[in-house]
Amino acid sequence: MLALLGVLVFLAREYEENHAVSQLELSAANMAGELRAGLLRNIQDLQALSVTSASEPQWQRAASVLLSAHREMLRLEWRDRDLRIQQELRSPFQPQTFDDMNREQVLPDVQHACANARRLKGPAYSASYWLPMAQWLGQEVMEMCVPVIQANREAGFIVATYGLPGLLTELIRSETRRARSVAINEGDGTRLAIVGSVVNERGVIQARQLLDLPGVAYVLRVEQARESGGWLPNILTATVVALTLALTTLFALLALDVRRRRRAEGSLAEALAFRKAMEDSLLTGLCARDMQGRITYVNPAFCQIVGRPPEQLVGTGIPAPYWPPEQIDCYRQRQSIRQTSRLLPRQGFESEFLRADGVHVPVLVVEAPLINAQARQTGWMSAIIDQSDQRKAEELSRASQDRLQATARLAMVGEMASLISHELNQPLAAIASYASGSLNVLQDPQVPLQTLRIELEATIQRMADQAERAGKVIKSVGDLVRRRERARAAVPIQALWDGISPLVKLQAHKLGIEVQWEIAADCPAVWCDATMVEQVLLNLVRNGFQAMPPGDPASGSGWRNLSLHAAPVPANATSPGRWVAFTVTDHGHGLTDEVAKRIFTPFFTTKAEGMGLGLSLCRSIVEQHGGLLDFEPATPRGTTFRFTLPAAL
Ligand code: ADP
């Protein structure tokens, strides 16, 4: 651009100079024309003068008028055919010009001019010569010879002497010469005369013009100051420079812009690469859909979850290839909700996807609207979390908890083993004694057959009752110990009582504790796994019993009782729906603050033979059912444990 600018300025300057030079050349041609025209007019005047005879005094007068009118003429002579001077007159303006030079000295020049004039039959000029004057001055002059023809005969010559400087000043108009120097030079460049001077630090321009006169030729050299030598010579150059500068500025701005763009593109590419790496390494599946439900983007994690490559997913509409057929309606419903409400729950929903290999994958889907830069919604974005591993872990933990519960049940049964054996002893001993009594009766021959039948029937009936009683004890223990599949059902409260009462009563009887059972009149059945809830109740009852040991002096006889209570919970804002609250209240030693803080911590126990698992298991069972387990001090002493279960509708 700079080089171009330089060239443009240079060319503009060249053009301007050329223009000025051609103007000057035109002026020089005009000047030469003026000179020629002036000389021609002079010739006519001289020819008019030649009409008068040399001897006549009018010649002197006419010559004087002529010299006064033409300052460029320094001298006029009338010469005869042999070039002898007949008449002569000096210019009144420079009368002393010829004082220092004898006219004989210049005769050869005059002869030369007149010989030419004779030959040409018209005026002719001599070469110029230096005419010295006083005080070392002088000027270049030339002779002009006009042949005088009278009666078709050559009568002589009129010789006029021209001062070359005078020619320039008198014959060229002063307006044409203004601010210029005009010089008459010889062909080899020798300057003969000059008028005007040009001094200019920026230099001058010059034009040459041939001034050929009959018999002699000069070069007219015109000089003038270079008009505009600066860097901004005129409007053209200034415009070119301004345009170039504007172009350069634009170019610089463009370069700056390009650089900025490239930087922005670089950081954008970096951000994109970072985002891509992030999306690719994410374990969460991402899936974008447009407003019509067509998939517009999926990340690798999503492809992995549904087991399909992106090409099979992007562009597909509804139903999506990974929707399980049985859930298509549900998904369609969700899509229409999405399109109408546009407000999606933030917490997401659990669902299932069908992998390409036919496996159902449990997933958690969280959806959010996709908003573009113009704040317009362009679709939806879903984040999908594969929950297979979590489900497996949950399954595992449930299984281990089940095993733990079974173990706890076994431990509890172990604790009760002596009690159970004692309880079993009674019916067994009764059966044994009934059996031996029956044998005795059978062996006695005096007993009449009728009596024997009646007695045996009654005894066998008692034996059957006792065996049933023993069977019930065994069954209740078996029911408790056996690990059953969780099965929830509507269970009446009384059935729960019945499930645990043999064991509770056994223990209560042994410890001498009174147990009260109470069910509120309007209490509904509960929706639960009966075995588990029985385990909870048994645990709480057993803890209550253990808090009131027989030898405890603090627990007076009036307080050795334990009450179990079940009543519906009135529905309120915090617990909507119907619930049933169970309380187990003992009047034992109660809980210290330290114990109360850690009571639900697994393996926390204050008992020598305790495992510390009972309450933590109770709580997890209750929470599995959606309820809550807590405790508070009972009045006047002891503790009340309270838990809730959902009512069966
Ligand atoms: P364990 O009975 O095997 O010790 P639990 O988890 O059932 O395990 O009970 C933890 C602890 O809580 C007990 O050791 C006892 O100190 C305290 N505790 C539980 N129930 C009662 C209660 N009704 N009265 C007083 N303390 C209790």
XYZ file of C-alpha atoms and ligand atoms in Angstrom:
676
model
C 0.000 0.000 0.000
C 2.830 2.378 0.888
C 4.596 1.612 -2.385
C 1.361 2.193 -4.255
C 0.869 5.449 -2.402
C 4.421 6.499 -3.339
C 3.865 5.607 -6.977
C 0.542 7.434 -7.020
C 2.018 10.601 -5.516
C 4.967 10.382 -7.882
C 2.691 9.917 -10.903
C 0.436 12.763 -9.794
C 3.456 15.013 -9.416
C 4.794 13.895 -12.788
C 1.450 14.559 -14.385
C 1.278 17.993 -12.880
C 4.802 18.838 -13.942
C 4.158 17.568 -17.438
C 1.052 19.653 -17.552
C 2.959 22.712 -16.379
C 5.753 22.017 -18.891
C 3.338 21.660 -21.777
C 1.667 24.910 -20.683
C 5.073 26.515 -20.645
C 5.909 25.088 -24.035
C 2.707 26.544 -25.390
C 3.665 29.897 -23.897
C 7.157 29.593 -25.402
C 5.621 28.888 -28.820
C 3.355 31.926 -28.354
C 6.361 34.048 -27.392
C 8.277 32.891 -30.451
C 5.166 33.705 -32.479
C 4.968 37.165 -30.918
C 8.643 37.735 -31.648
C 8.222 36.692 -35.268
C 5.099 38.762 -35.652
C 6.836 41.803 -34.084
C 9.822 41.416 -36.385
C 7.517 41.062 -39.385
C 5.683 44.270 -38.434
C 9.055 45.973 -38.079
C 10.058 44.784 -41.582
C 6.900 46.334 -42.986
C 7.705 49.613 -41.222
C 11.258 49.475 -42.571
C 10.018 48.797 -46.079
C 7.798 51.848 -45.718
C 10.887 53.793 -44.677
C 12.764 52.537 -47.725
C 10.288 54.251 -49.996
C 11.745 57.626 -49.002
C 15.113 58.483 -50.527
C 18.180 58.369 -48.401
C 19.064 61.914 -49.160
C 15.809 63.282 -48.234
C 15.569 64.833 -44.814
C 12.231 63.059 -44.393
C 14.165 59.842 -44.019
C 15.792 61.130 -40.860
C 12.390 62.149 -39.571
C 10.677 58.938 -40.522
C 13.602 56.939 -39.093
C 13.425 58.940 -35.881
C 9.663 58.238 -35.575
C 10.353 54.585 -36.210
C 13.135 54.362 -33.629
C 10.984 56.158 -31.083
C 8.218 53.646 -31.681
C 10.480 50.618 -31.585
C 12.786 50.549 -28.610
C 14.196 47.196 -29.709
C 15.878 48.910 -32.646
C 19.147 50.506 -31.623
C 20.136 51.955 -34.908
C 18.943 52.426 -38.486
C 21.187 52.789 -41.488
C 20.581 53.483 -45.081
C 23.327 51.815 -47.067
C 23.875 51.894 -50.786
C 24.319 48.835 -52.906
C 27.981 48.611 -51.878
C 26.943 48.809 -48.310
C 28.329 52.209 -47.723
C 26.423 54.163 -45.150
C 24.278 56.931 -46.643
C 22.186 57.804 -43.660
C 22.172 56.618 -40.072
C 20.274 57.307 -36.943
C 20.651 55.983 -33.387
C 17.792 55.133 -31.089
C 16.924 58.106 -28.925
C 16.684 55.724 -25.971
C 20.244 54.389 -26.102
C 22.186 57.053 -28.125
C 25.625 56.177 -26.707
C 25.400 52.498 -27.498
C 27.681 52.584 -30.442
C 30.266 54.947 -29.001
C 32.738 52.209 -28.226
C 32.565 50.356 -31.484
C 33.347 51.371 -34.989
C 30.717 50.280 -37.474
C 33.440 49.114 -39.792
C 34.229 46.372 -37.337
C 30.849 44.796 -37.861
C 30.841 45.139 -41.605
C 31.290 41.413 -42.157
C 28.091 40.772 -40.211
C 26.257 43.406 -42.190
C 27.672 42.014 -45.400
C 26.634 38.544 -44.426
C 23.090 39.675 -43.645
C 22.795 41.753 -46.819
C 24.232 38.990 -48.987
C 21.561 36.727 -47.583
C 18.917 39.416 -48.126
C 20.027 39.851 -51.694
C 19.908 36.143 -52.261
C 16.532 35.717 -50.572
C 15.170 38.881 -52.086
C 13.785 39.763 -48.701
C 14.941 40.673 -45.233
C 17.684 38.603 -43.627
C 19.447 38.591 -40.301
C 23.081 38.379 -39.290
C 24.437 36.234 -36.481
C 24.503 38.046 -33.164
C 27.604 39.644 -31.807
C 28.620 41.314 -28.592
C 28.379 45.084 -28.593
C 30.568 46.453 -25.815
C 29.408 49.594 -24.053
C 30.773 51.963 -21.439
C 31.616 50.662 -17.947
C 32.142 47.107 -19.106
C 28.568 46.807 -20.100
C 27.341 45.626 -23.391
C 24.711 43.591 -25.069
C 24.219 41.047 -27.776
C 22.937 42.581 -30.979
C 22.133 41.433 -34.493
C 21.781 43.135 -37.786
C 18.764 42.904 -40.015
C 19.153 43.807 -43.666
C 16.103 44.751 -45.758
C 16.858 45.197 -49.472
C 15.447 48.404 -50.963
C 13.990 47.791 -54.450
C 13.283 50.840 -56.513
C 12.036 50.557 -60.066
C 12.741 46.868 -59.972
C 16.308 47.601 -59.146
C 18.219 47.087 -56.011
C 18.767 50.571 -54.693
C 20.481 49.737 -51.450
C 19.704 48.299 -48.003
C 18.130 49.413 -44.819
C 20.074 47.896 -41.985
C 18.487 47.813 -38.578
C 20.446 46.805 -35.501
C 18.369 44.923 -32.924
C 19.398 44.545 -29.296
C 18.432 41.008 -28.373
C 17.306 41.986 -24.840
C 15.171 44.684 -26.414
C 13.565 42.130 -28.709
C 12.508 40.150 -25.662
C 11.212 43.107 -23.653
C 9.510 44.973 -26.471
C 8.104 42.299 -28.739
C 6.850 39.871 -26.117
C 3.918 41.093 -24.097
C 4.771 41.635 -20.472
C 1.764 39.510 -19.306
C 3.189 36.549 -21.179
C 6.543 37.027 -19.515
C 5.257 37.496 -15.985
C 6.965 35.242 -13.439
C 9.069 33.746 -16.151
C 12.521 34.262 -17.487
C 12.817 34.342 -21.244
C 16.196 33.896 -22.880
C 17.500 33.821 -26.419
C 20.158 31.141 -26.713
C 22.308 29.860 -29.448
C 21.824 26.325 -30.701
C 24.622 25.070 -28.426
C 22.956 26.596 -25.382
C 25.058 29.777 -25.116
C 22.856 32.424 -23.646
C 22.670 35.614 -25.621
C 20.009 37.610 -23.869
C 17.648 37.127 -20.982
C 14.807 39.003 -19.357
C 13.285 38.225 -16.016
C 14.709 35.839 -13.473
C 13.300 32.893 -11.628
C 14.605 31.893 -8.278
C 12.897 28.973 -6.671
C 14.172 26.519 -4.134
C 11.945 23.796 -5.512
C 13.530 24.204 -8.917
C 12.323 25.467 -12.248
C 10.711 24.006 -15.307
C 11.773 25.093 -18.748
C 10.605 24.989 -22.340
C 12.591 25.549 -25.514
C 11.287 26.857 -28.794
C 13.211 27.235 -32.010
C 13.225 30.794 -33.234
C 14.378 30.533 -36.843
C 14.753 33.771 -38.693
C 15.982 34.136 -42.259
C 19.737 33.744 -42.000
C 19.961 32.830 -38.356
C 18.322 30.491 -35.842
C 18.049 30.859 -32.074
C 16.543 28.891 -29.318
C 14.001 30.668 -27.162
C 14.280 29.309 -23.659
C 11.503 30.014 -21.172
C 11.805 29.127 -17.494
C 9.328 29.363 -14.678
C 9.224 28.247 -11.066
C 8.043 24.770 -10.360
C 4.580 25.593 -9.132
C 3.941 22.972 -6.555
C 6.865 21.115 -5.238
C 5.361 19.975 -1.912
C 4.024 16.584 -1.065
C 0.496 17.744 -1.564
C 0.877 19.598 -4.832
C -2.758 20.019 -5.732
C -6.253 18.719 -5.218
C -5.728 15.689 -7.460
C -2.705 14.528 -5.527
C -4.371 15.445 -2.257
C -7.436 13.404 -3.216
C -5.312 10.460 -4.268
C -3.362 10.671 -1.025
C -6.532 11.018 1.038
C -8.100 8.051 -0.729
C -4.964 6.009 -0.294
C -4.797 6.954 3.364
C -8.451 6.037 3.797
C -7.783 2.754 2.019
C -4.762 2.117 4.218
C -6.785 2.893 7.335
C -9.517 0.560 6.149
C -6.933 -2.063 5.415
C -5.426 -1.663 8.879
C -8.873 -1.837 10.481
C -9.651 -4.899 8.387
C -6.410 -6.524 9.451
C -7.253 -5.683 13.059
C -10.725 -7.086 12.629
C -9.389 -10.233 10.983
C -6.962 -10.658 13.854
C -9.720 -10.168 16.388
C -11.951 -12.578 14.494
C -9.189 -15.144 14.297
C -8.600 -14.786 18.024
C -12.325 -15.117 18.693
C -12.506 -18.113 16.365
C -9.541 -19.649 18.157
C -11.072 -19.252 21.583
C -14.426 -20.426 20.218
C -12.804 -23.534 18.776
C -11.044 -24.078 22.093
C -14.294 -23.666 24.015
C -16.039 -26.000 21.583
C -13.300 -28.593 21.899
C -13.485 -28.280 25.685
C -17.258 -28.604 25.614
C -17.041 -31.581 23.275
C -14.455 -33.291 25.471
C -16.654 -32.599 28.471
C -19.782 -33.933 26.766
C -17.900 -36.985 25.522
C -16.487 -37.804 28.942
C -19.797 -37.224 30.737
C -21.443 -40.306 32.192
C -24.793 -38.568 31.993
C -26.533 -39.039 28.657
C -27.548 -35.810 26.896
C -30.255 -35.631 24.274
C -31.613 -32.487 22.603
C -34.944 -32.365 20.773
C -36.558 -29.699 18.644
C -40.081 -28.402 19.168
C -41.530 -31.274 17.105
C -39.762 -33.840 19.278
C -37.103 -34.779 16.696
C -33.701 -35.626 18.153
C -31.109 -33.008 17.181
C -28.174 -34.037 19.345
C -27.010 -36.994 21.448
C -23.736 -37.436 23.340
C -21.708 -40.672 23.486
C -23.024 -41.530 26.975
C -26.573 -41.404 25.644
C -25.635 -43.668 22.716
C -24.113 -46.090 25.194
C -27.230 -46.121 27.373
C -29.535 -46.910 24.440
C -26.933 -49.045 22.647
C -27.308 -47.270 19.294
C -24.948 -45.106 17.227
C -25.807 -41.401 16.816
C -26.769 -41.912 13.134
C -29.664 -44.123 14.219
C -30.868 -41.524 16.701
C -30.355 -38.013 15.326
C -33.297 -36.960 13.167
C -35.700 -39.590 14.503
C -39.025 -38.274 15.750
C -41.762 -39.762 17.874
C -41.861 -42.612 18.918
C -38.129 -42.762 19.600
C -36.466 -46.098 18.759
C -35.506 -46.660 22.394
C -38.975 -46.251 23.895
C -40.229 -49.598 25.228
C -43.448 -50.421 23.300
C -45.472 -50.704 26.502
C -44.499 -47.174 27.558
C -45.075 -45.387 24.250
C -48.440 -43.982 25.400
C -46.893 -42.642 28.582
C -44.123 -40.956 26.594
C -46.572 -39.466 24.109
C -48.577 -38.040 27.010
C -45.411 -36.538 28.454
C -44.557 -35.001 25.060
C -47.973 -33.356 24.768
C -47.695 -32.022 28.351
C -44.285 -30.669 27.438
C -45.667 -28.947 24.346
C -48.616 -27.391 26.101
C -47.310 -26.402 29.524
C -43.609 -25.861 28.814
C -43.044 -25.989 32.560
C -41.185 -29.144 33.387
C -40.546 -30.516 36.860
C -36.916 -29.966 37.810
C -36.570 -33.164 39.777
C -37.060 -35.405 36.730
C -38.841 -38.717 36.436
C -37.889 -42.352 36.515
C -38.460 -44.361 33.406
C -37.110 -47.203 31.304
C -35.325 -47.244 27.952
C -35.120 -50.197 25.622
C -31.551 -50.905 24.617
C -30.833 -52.101 21.058
C -30.147 -55.626 22.456
C -33.606 -55.706 24.047
C -32.518 -55.058 27.653
C -34.643 -52.636 29.690
C -32.484 -49.955 31.274
C -33.859 -48.055 34.288
C -33.119 -44.342 33.848
C -33.728 -41.024 35.565
C -34.688 -38.330 33.035
C -34.390 -34.622 33.844
C -35.702 -32.263 31.203
C -35.259 -28.547 30.663
C -36.274 -26.188 27.868
C -33.564 -25.220 25.343
C -33.407 -21.445 25.022
C -31.402 -19.897 22.194
C -29.463 -16.609 22.132
C -32.612 -14.685 21.172
C -34.326 -16.011 24.325
C -36.643 -18.189 22.197
C -37.319 -21.786 23.062
C -36.033 -24.086 20.330
C -36.638 -27.431 21.966
C -35.834 -29.494 25.022
C -32.713 -30.876 26.564
C -32.832 -34.109 28.535
C -30.189 -35.415 30.893
C -30.422 -39.169 31.325
C -28.802 -41.027 34.194
C -28.426 -44.779 33.850
C -29.704 -46.250 37.086
C -28.873 -49.897 36.435
C -25.905 -49.871 38.821
C -27.830 -47.961 41.445
C -30.716 -50.401 41.190
C -28.309 -53.315 41.542
C -26.745 -51.699 44.596
C -30.187 -51.059 46.076
C -31.140 -54.655 45.417
C -27.950 -55.823 47.095
C -28.449 -53.604 50.109
C -32.063 -54.721 50.392
C -30.959 -58.345 50.273
C -28.304 -57.774 52.912
C -30.787 -55.889 55.057
C -33.214 -58.770 54.724
C -30.472 -61.124 55.823
C -29.652 -58.827 58.716
C -33.279 -58.746 59.746
C -33.419 -62.508 59.567
C -30.308 -62.697 61.691
C -31.829 -60.277 64.181
C -34.952 -62.397 64.275
C -32.867 -65.500 64.911
C -30.962 -63.708 67.658
C -34.220 -62.688 69.229
C -35.534 -66.207 69.012
C -32.264 -67.458 70.511
C -32.820 -65.139 73.451
C -36.286 -66.568 73.824
C -35.204 -70.178 73.341
C -35.253 -70.997 77.052
C -38.613 -69.369 77.385
C -39.945 -71.286 74.414
C -38.586 -74.564 75.681
C -40.224 -73.840 79.005
C -43.493 -73.064 77.279
C -43.214 -76.162 75.109
C -42.476 -78.239 78.185
C -45.876 -77.537 79.643
C -48.017 -78.914 76.774
C -45.540 -81.740 76.231
C -45.598 -82.673 79.928
C -49.391 -82.386 79.857
C -49.556 -84.624 76.778
C -47.191 -87.106 78.437
C -49.222 -87.181 81.617
C -52.479 -87.459 79.657
C -50.918 -90.317 77.698
C -49.729 -92.173 80.827
C -53.109 -91.515 82.527
C -54.830 -92.968 79.446
C -52.521 -96.000 79.531
C -53.329 -96.517 83.231
C -57.044 -96.363 82.490
C -56.626 -98.790 79.552
C -54.660 -101.245 81.692
C -57.339 -101.192 84.452
C -59.765 -104.100 83.599
C -62.412 -102.868 86.013
C -63.211 -99.783 84.125
C -66.362 -100.342 82.164
C -65.965 -99.962 78.401
C -68.461 -97.114 78.226
C -66.577 -95.069 80.859
C -63.254 -95.969 79.248
C -64.408 -94.582 75.895
C -65.717 -91.388 77.414
C -62.546 -90.790 79.447
C -60.210 -91.671 76.600
C -62.086 -89.355 74.267
C -61.809 -86.462 76.727
C -58.120 -87.207 77.391
C -57.238 -87.464 73.710
C -59.119 -84.183 73.121
C -56.983 -82.511 75.842
C -53.868 -84.053 74.342
C -54.881 -82.649 70.961
C -55.474 -79.181 72.541
C -52.064 -79.285 74.195
C -50.407 -80.433 70.975
C -52.131 -77.569 69.148
C -50.903 -75.141 71.788
C -47.339 -76.420 71.339
C -47.783 -76.256 67.581
C -48.876 -72.613 67.852
C -45.771 -71.739 69.823
C -43.569 -73.512 67.281
C -45.457 -71.856 64.391
C -45.153 -68.383 65.856
C -41.418 -68.909 66.239
C -41.210 -70.420 62.748
C -43.195 -67.558 61.237
C -40.869 -65.074 62.781
C -37.675 -66.818 61.814
C -38.624 -67.790 58.283
C -37.451 -65.270 55.772
C -40.379 -64.517 53.604
C -40.510 -62.527 50.429
C -41.736 -59.104 51.174
C -45.424 -59.044 50.597
C -47.444 -56.022 51.436
C -51.104 -56.301 52.063
C -53.893 -54.686 54.043
C -53.384 -56.132 57.537
C -55.920 -55.526 60.343
C -54.287 -54.354 63.576
C -55.777 -57.275 65.441
C -53.945 -59.686 63.125
C -50.661 -57.985 64.073
C -51.517 -58.312 67.754
C -52.397 -61.974 67.243
C -49.107 -62.588 65.446
C -46.992 -61.483 68.360
C -49.212 -62.065 71.353
C -48.118 -65.696 72.118
C -44.507 -64.639 72.384
C -45.279 -61.378 74.204
C -47.568 -63.049 76.640
C -45.023 -65.770 77.313
C -42.361 -63.257 78.167
C -44.700 -60.975 80.112
C -45.895 -63.891 82.142
C -42.372 -64.914 82.962
C -41.320 -61.376 83.945
C -44.529 -60.627 85.762
C -45.353 -57.660 83.578
C -48.851 -56.697 82.653
C -49.466 -56.027 78.977
C -52.370 -53.903 77.708
C -53.554 -54.029 74.118
C -55.700 -51.289 72.763
C -56.999 -50.492 69.257
C -58.955 -47.273 68.618
C -62.490 -47.956 67.476
C -62.159 -46.337 64.012
C -58.680 -47.644 63.325
C -58.310 -48.881 59.735
C -56.139 -51.768 58.578
C -52.539 -50.891 57.646
C -50.777 -51.469 54.318
C -47.668 -53.358 55.317
C -45.567 -56.471 55.380
C -47.013 -58.149 58.464
C -43.873 -60.135 59.404
C -41.730 -57.037 59.409
C -44.153 -54.949 61.425
C -44.509 -57.804 63.886
C -40.755 -57.777 64.208
C -40.822 -54.042 64.948
C -43.536 -54.468 67.563
C -41.755 -57.429 69.137
C -38.502 -55.471 69.281
C -40.118 -52.484 70.950
C -42.001 -54.688 73.397
C -38.855 -56.662 74.234
C -36.877 -53.399 74.792
C -39.710 -52.198 77.056
C -39.611 -55.431 79.037
C -35.842 -55.181 79.380
C -36.186 -51.610 80.694
C -38.298 -52.964 83.553
C -36.239 -55.824 85.025
C -37.926 -57.770 87.851
C -35.458 -56.797 90.539
C -35.513 -53.085 89.795
C -36.429 -51.366 93.061
C -37.330 -48.181 91.211
C -40.128 -49.792 89.276
C -42.829 -50.293 91.805
C -45.397 -52.957 91.292
C -47.922 -50.470 89.912
C -45.609 -49.462 87.120
C -44.642 -52.832 85.802
C -46.912 -52.642 82.826
C -46.504 -52.078 79.128
C -49.155 -50.792 76.768
C -49.522 -51.196 73.049
C -51.807 -48.727 71.358
C -52.945 -48.202 67.737
C -54.987 -45.220 66.503
C -55.520 -43.356 63.209
C -53.576 -40.117 62.749
C -55.764 -37.141 61.899
C -54.788 -35.881 58.376
C -53.068 -32.481 58.318
C -50.875 -30.398 56.041
C -47.620 -32.126 57.019
C -48.947 -35.657 56.652
C -51.590 -35.846 53.978
C -53.211 -39.201 53.424
C -54.272 -41.581 56.149
C -51.847 -42.999 58.640
C -52.044 -45.235 61.688
C -49.843 -44.514 64.696
C -48.589 -47.354 66.934
C -47.215 -46.598 70.425
C -45.387 -48.937 72.796
C -45.100 -47.391 76.253
C -43.094 -48.818 79.123
C -42.486 -47.390 82.586
C -38.899 -48.545 82.886
C -35.705 -46.629 83.545
C -36.079 -44.393 80.498
C -33.306 -42.978 78.306
C -30.372 -40.819 79.330
C -29.462 -37.972 76.920
C -26.341 -39.836 75.842
C -28.325 -42.989 75.004
C -31.129 -40.973 73.340
C -28.588 -39.419 70.950
C -27.174 -42.738 69.762
C -30.179 -44.985 70.106
C -30.628 -45.566 66.340
C -26.924 -46.082 65.651
C -26.341 -49.686 64.513
C -24.498 -51.814 67.097
C -25.091 -49.300 69.867
C -26.209 -51.129 72.967
C -26.077 -50.711 76.722
C -26.872 -54.378 77.357
C -24.280 -57.040 78.030
C -25.911 -59.545 75.683
C -27.424 -56.951 73.305
C -26.533 -56.597 69.610
C -27.570 -52.982 69.185
C -29.328 -53.698 65.896
C -32.955 -53.790 67.021
C -33.886 -50.100 66.807
C -31.876 -49.319 63.694
C -33.629 -52.186 61.897
C -37.002 -51.042 63.249
C -36.434 -47.602 61.872
C -35.391 -48.817 58.423
C -38.441 -51.135 58.287
C -40.783 -48.299 59.252
C -39.141 -45.937 56.755
C -39.390 -48.580 54.023
C -43.120 -48.425 54.603
C -43.031 -44.639 54.321
C -43.570 -44.039 58.035
C -41.534 -42.483 60.856
C -40.187 -43.934 64.090
C -39.386 -41.711 67.102
C -39.594 -41.732 70.864
C -40.394 -39.509 73.832
C -40.326 -39.905 77.626
C -43.451 -41.437 79.099
C -45.176 -40.111 82.221
C -44.344 -40.524 85.031
C -41.336 -42.583 83.872
C -40.273 -44.799 81.058
C -40.315 -44.297 77.294
C -42.906 -44.194 74.541
C -41.835 -45.414 71.080
C -44.163 -44.263 68.304
C -44.228 -45.220 64.665
C -46.618 -44.671 61.790
C -47.741 -46.882 58.907
C -49.934 -46.031 55.929
C -53.566 -46.963 56.287
C -54.923 -49.407 53.729
C -57.551 -47.593 51.631
P -30.271 -53.897 71.976
O -31.643 -54.042 72.537
O -29.713 -55.096 71.349
O -29.319 -53.217 72.908
P -31.546 -51.833 70.458
O -31.154 -51.134 69.194
O -32.878 -52.414 70.456
O -30.433 -52.893 70.757
O -31.439 -50.783 71.603
C -30.340 -49.945 71.766
C -30.274 -49.366 73.141
O -31.332 -48.463 73.357
C -30.427 -50.319 74.209
O -29.176 -50.942 74.565
C -30.967 -49.504 75.370
O -29.905 -48.893 76.098
C -31.731 -48.434 74.690
N -33.178 -48.674 74.725
C -33.941 -49.197 73.775
N -35.236 -49.245 74.137
C -35.305 -48.749 75.384
C -36.382 -48.542 76.325
N -37.674 -48.845 76.049
N -36.062 -48.003 77.518
C -34.799 -47.662 77.814
N -33.737 -47.834 76.989
C -33.989 -48.382 75.769
